[in-house]
mmCIF file of C-alpha atoms in Angstrom:
data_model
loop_
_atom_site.group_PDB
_atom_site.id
_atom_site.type_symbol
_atom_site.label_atom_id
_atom_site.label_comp_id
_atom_site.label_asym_id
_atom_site.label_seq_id
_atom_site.Cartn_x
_atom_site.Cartn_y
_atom_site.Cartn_z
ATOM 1 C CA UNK A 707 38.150 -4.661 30.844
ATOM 2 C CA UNK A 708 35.737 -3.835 33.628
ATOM 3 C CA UNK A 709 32.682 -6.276 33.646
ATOM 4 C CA UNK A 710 28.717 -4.783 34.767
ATOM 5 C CA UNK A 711 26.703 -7.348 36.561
ATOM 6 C CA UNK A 712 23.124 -6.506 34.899
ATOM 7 C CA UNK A 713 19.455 -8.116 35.102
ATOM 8 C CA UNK A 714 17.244 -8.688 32.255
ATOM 9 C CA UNK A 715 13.642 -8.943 33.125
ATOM 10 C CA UNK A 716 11.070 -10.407 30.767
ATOM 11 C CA UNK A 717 8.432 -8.434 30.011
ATOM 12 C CA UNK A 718 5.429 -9.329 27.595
ATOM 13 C CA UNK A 719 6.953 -9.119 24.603
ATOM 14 C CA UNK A 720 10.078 -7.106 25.525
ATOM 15 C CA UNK A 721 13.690 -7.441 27.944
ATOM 16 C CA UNK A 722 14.488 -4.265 30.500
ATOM 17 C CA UNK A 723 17.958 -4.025 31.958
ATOM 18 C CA UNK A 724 18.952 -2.480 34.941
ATOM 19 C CA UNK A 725 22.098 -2.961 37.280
ATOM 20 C CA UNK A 726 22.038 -6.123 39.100
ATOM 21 C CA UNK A 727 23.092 -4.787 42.353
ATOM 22 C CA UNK A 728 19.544 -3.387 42.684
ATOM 23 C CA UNK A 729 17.727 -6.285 43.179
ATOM 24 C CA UNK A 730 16.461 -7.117 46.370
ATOM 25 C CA UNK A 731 14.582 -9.919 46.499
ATOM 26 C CA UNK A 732 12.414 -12.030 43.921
ATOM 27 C CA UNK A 733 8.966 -12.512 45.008
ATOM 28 C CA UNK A 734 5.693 -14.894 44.254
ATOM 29 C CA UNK A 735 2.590 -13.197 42.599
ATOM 30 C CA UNK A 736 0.735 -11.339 44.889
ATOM 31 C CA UNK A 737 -2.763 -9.690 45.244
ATOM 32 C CA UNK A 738 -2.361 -5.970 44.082
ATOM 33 C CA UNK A 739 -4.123 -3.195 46.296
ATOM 34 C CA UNK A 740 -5.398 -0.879 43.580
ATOM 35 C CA UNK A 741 -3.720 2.321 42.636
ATOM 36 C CA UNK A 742 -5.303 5.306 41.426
ATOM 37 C CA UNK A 743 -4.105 8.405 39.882
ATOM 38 C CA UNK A 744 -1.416 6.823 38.651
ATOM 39 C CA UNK A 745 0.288 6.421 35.182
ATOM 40 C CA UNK A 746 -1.564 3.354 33.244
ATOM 41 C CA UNK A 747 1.666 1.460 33.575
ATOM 42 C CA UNK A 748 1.805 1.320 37.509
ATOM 43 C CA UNK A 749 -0.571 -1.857 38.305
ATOM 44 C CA UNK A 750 -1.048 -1.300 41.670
ATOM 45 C CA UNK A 751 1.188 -1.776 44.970
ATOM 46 C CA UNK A 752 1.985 -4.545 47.784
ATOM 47 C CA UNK A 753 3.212 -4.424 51.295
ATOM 48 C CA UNK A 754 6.398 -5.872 51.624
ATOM 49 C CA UNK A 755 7.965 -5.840 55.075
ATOM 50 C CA UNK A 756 5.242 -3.367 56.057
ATOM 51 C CA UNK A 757 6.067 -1.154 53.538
ATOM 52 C CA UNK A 758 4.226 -0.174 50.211
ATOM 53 C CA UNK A 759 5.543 -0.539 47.003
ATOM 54 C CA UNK A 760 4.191 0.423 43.490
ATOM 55 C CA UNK A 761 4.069 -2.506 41.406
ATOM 56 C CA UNK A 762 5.426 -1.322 37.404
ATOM 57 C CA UNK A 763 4.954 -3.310 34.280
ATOM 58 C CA UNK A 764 7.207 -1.467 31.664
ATOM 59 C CA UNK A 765 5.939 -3.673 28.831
ATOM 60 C CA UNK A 766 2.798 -1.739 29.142
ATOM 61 C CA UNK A 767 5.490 0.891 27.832
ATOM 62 C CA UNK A 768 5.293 -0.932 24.483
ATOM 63 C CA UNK A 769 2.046 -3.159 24.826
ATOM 64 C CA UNK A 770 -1.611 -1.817 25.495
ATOM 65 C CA UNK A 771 -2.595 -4.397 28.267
ATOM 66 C CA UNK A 772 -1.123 -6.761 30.803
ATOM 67 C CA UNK A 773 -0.114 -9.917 29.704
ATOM 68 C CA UNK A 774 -1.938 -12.178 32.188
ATOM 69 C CA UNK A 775 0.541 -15.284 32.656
ATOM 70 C CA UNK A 776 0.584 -17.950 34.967
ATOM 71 C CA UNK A 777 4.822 -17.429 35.601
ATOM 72 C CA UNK A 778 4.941 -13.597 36.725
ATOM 73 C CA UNK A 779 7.324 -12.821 39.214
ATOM 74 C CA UNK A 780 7.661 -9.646 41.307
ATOM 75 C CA UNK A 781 11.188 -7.899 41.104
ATOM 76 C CA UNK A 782 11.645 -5.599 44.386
ATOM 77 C CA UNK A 783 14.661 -3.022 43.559
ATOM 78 C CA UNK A 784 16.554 -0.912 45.597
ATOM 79 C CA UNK A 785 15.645 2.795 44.865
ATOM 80 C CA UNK A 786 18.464 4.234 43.155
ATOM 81 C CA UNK A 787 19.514 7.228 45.733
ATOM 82 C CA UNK A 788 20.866 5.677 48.513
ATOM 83 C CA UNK A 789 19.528 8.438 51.033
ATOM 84 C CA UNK A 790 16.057 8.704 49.442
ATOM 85 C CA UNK A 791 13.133 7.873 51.929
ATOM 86 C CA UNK A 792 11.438 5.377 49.305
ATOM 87 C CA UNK A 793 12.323 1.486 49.827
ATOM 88 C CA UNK A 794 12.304 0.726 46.036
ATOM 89 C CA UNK A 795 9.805 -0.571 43.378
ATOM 90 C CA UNK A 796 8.496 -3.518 42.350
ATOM 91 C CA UNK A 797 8.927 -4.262 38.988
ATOM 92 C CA UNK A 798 6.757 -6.868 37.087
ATOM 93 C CA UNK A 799 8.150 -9.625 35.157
ATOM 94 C CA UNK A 800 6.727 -12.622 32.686
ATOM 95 C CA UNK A 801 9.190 -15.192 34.187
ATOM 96 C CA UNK A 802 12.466 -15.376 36.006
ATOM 97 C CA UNK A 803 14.520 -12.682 35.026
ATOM 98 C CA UNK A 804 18.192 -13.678 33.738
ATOM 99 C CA UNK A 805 21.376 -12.181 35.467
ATOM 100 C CA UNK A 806 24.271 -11.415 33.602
ATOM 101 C CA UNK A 807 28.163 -10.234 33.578
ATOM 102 C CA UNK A 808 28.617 -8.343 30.179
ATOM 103 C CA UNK A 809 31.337 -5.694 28.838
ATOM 104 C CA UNK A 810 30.773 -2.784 27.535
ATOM 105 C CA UNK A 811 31.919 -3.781 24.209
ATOM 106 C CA UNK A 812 28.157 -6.571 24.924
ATOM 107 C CA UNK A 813 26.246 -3.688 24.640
ATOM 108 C CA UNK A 814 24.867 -2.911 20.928
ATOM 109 C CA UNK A 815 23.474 0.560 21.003
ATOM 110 C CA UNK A 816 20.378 0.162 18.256
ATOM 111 C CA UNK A 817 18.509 3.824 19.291
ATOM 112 C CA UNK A 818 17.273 6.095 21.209
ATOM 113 C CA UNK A 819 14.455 5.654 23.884
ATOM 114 C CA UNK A 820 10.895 6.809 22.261
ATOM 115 C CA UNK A 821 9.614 7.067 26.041
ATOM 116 C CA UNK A 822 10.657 9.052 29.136
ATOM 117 C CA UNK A 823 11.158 6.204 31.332
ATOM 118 C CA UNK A 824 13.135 4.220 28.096
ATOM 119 C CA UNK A 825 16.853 5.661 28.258
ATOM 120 C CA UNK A 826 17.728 4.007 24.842
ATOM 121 C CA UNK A 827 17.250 0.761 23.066
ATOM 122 C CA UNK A 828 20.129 -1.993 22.523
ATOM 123 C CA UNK A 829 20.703 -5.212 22.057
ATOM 124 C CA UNK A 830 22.742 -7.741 24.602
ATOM 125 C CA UNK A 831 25.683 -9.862 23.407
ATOM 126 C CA UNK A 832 24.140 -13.674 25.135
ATOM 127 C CA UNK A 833 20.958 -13.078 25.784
ATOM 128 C CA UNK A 834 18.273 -15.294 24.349
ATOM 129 C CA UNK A 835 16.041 -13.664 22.012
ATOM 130 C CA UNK A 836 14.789 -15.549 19.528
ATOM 131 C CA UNK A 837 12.205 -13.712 19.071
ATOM 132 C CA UNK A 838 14.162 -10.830 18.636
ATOM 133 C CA UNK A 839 12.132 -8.529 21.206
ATOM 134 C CA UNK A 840 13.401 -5.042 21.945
ATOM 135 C CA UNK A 841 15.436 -4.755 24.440
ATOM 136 C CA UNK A 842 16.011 -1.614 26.234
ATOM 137 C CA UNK A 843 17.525 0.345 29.433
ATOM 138 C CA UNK A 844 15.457 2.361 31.992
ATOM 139 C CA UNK A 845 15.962 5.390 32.726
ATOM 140 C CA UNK A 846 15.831 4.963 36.556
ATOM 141 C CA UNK A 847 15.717 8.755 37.799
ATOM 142 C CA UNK A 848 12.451 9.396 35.445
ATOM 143 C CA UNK A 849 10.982 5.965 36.864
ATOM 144 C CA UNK A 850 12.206 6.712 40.096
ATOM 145 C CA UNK A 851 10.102 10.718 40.130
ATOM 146 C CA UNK A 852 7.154 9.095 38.440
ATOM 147 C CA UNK A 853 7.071 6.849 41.076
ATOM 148 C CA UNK A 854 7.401 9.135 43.877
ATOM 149 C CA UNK A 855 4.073 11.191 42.455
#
């Protein structure tokens, strides 16, 4: 059975997955330059190799503020058309994020997303939840055009 190398990146009090093969680099906090006419959930951006990048916090999705914590790490991803003139996004995340090689038959579909930018809800055979947060899947083409706005 073909295997799917994913990340899951902690959010406030939620887990987003996206392909693992996306990630470029893990970085430190950093100052954000402010942002404005952008959607609430967009914090800000940073130069990174003298480019910039929006930074996103997808719990904001499902939480009205940013969880200020002393652990966040910036996620830089790979934007998902190859050919497209944008280097990525930064995505933000309340610790390390956890990589891991699932099946298909890992993936629990629970429902629908209730957001544009939330492709559907599921849970993750091996992933440590106690807490039972939602988990969920972005839908990467809607992030990527809000993004690009």
């Amino acid at each position: 059975m073909d295997k799917l190398d994913i990340v899951i990146v902690p959010l406030a009090n939620a887990f987003a997955v996206l392909p693992a093969a996306m990630v470029r680099q893990i970085l430190p906090h950093a100052p954000l330059i402010p942002s404005e006419d952008k959607a609430n959930y967009i914090l800000g951006s940073i130069i990174v190799q003298n480019d910039k990048l929006d930074v996103v916090d997808l719990g904001l999705l499902l939480e009205g503020q940013p969880l200020e914590t002393d652990d966040e790490k910036l996620i830089w991803f790979a934007p998902l058309q190859k050919q497209a003139s944008s280097f990525g996004f930064i995505l933000r995340s309340v610790g390390l994020p956890q990589f891991m090689v699932c099946r298909a038959d890992d993936f629990i579909d629970k429902a629908p997303g209730d957001h544009p930018l939330i492709a559907r809800y599921i849970q993750v055979r091996g992933l440590n939840n106690p807490d039972e947060y939602p988990v969920f899947i972005i839908d990467l083409v809607n992030l990527e055009k809000e993004i690009a706005r």
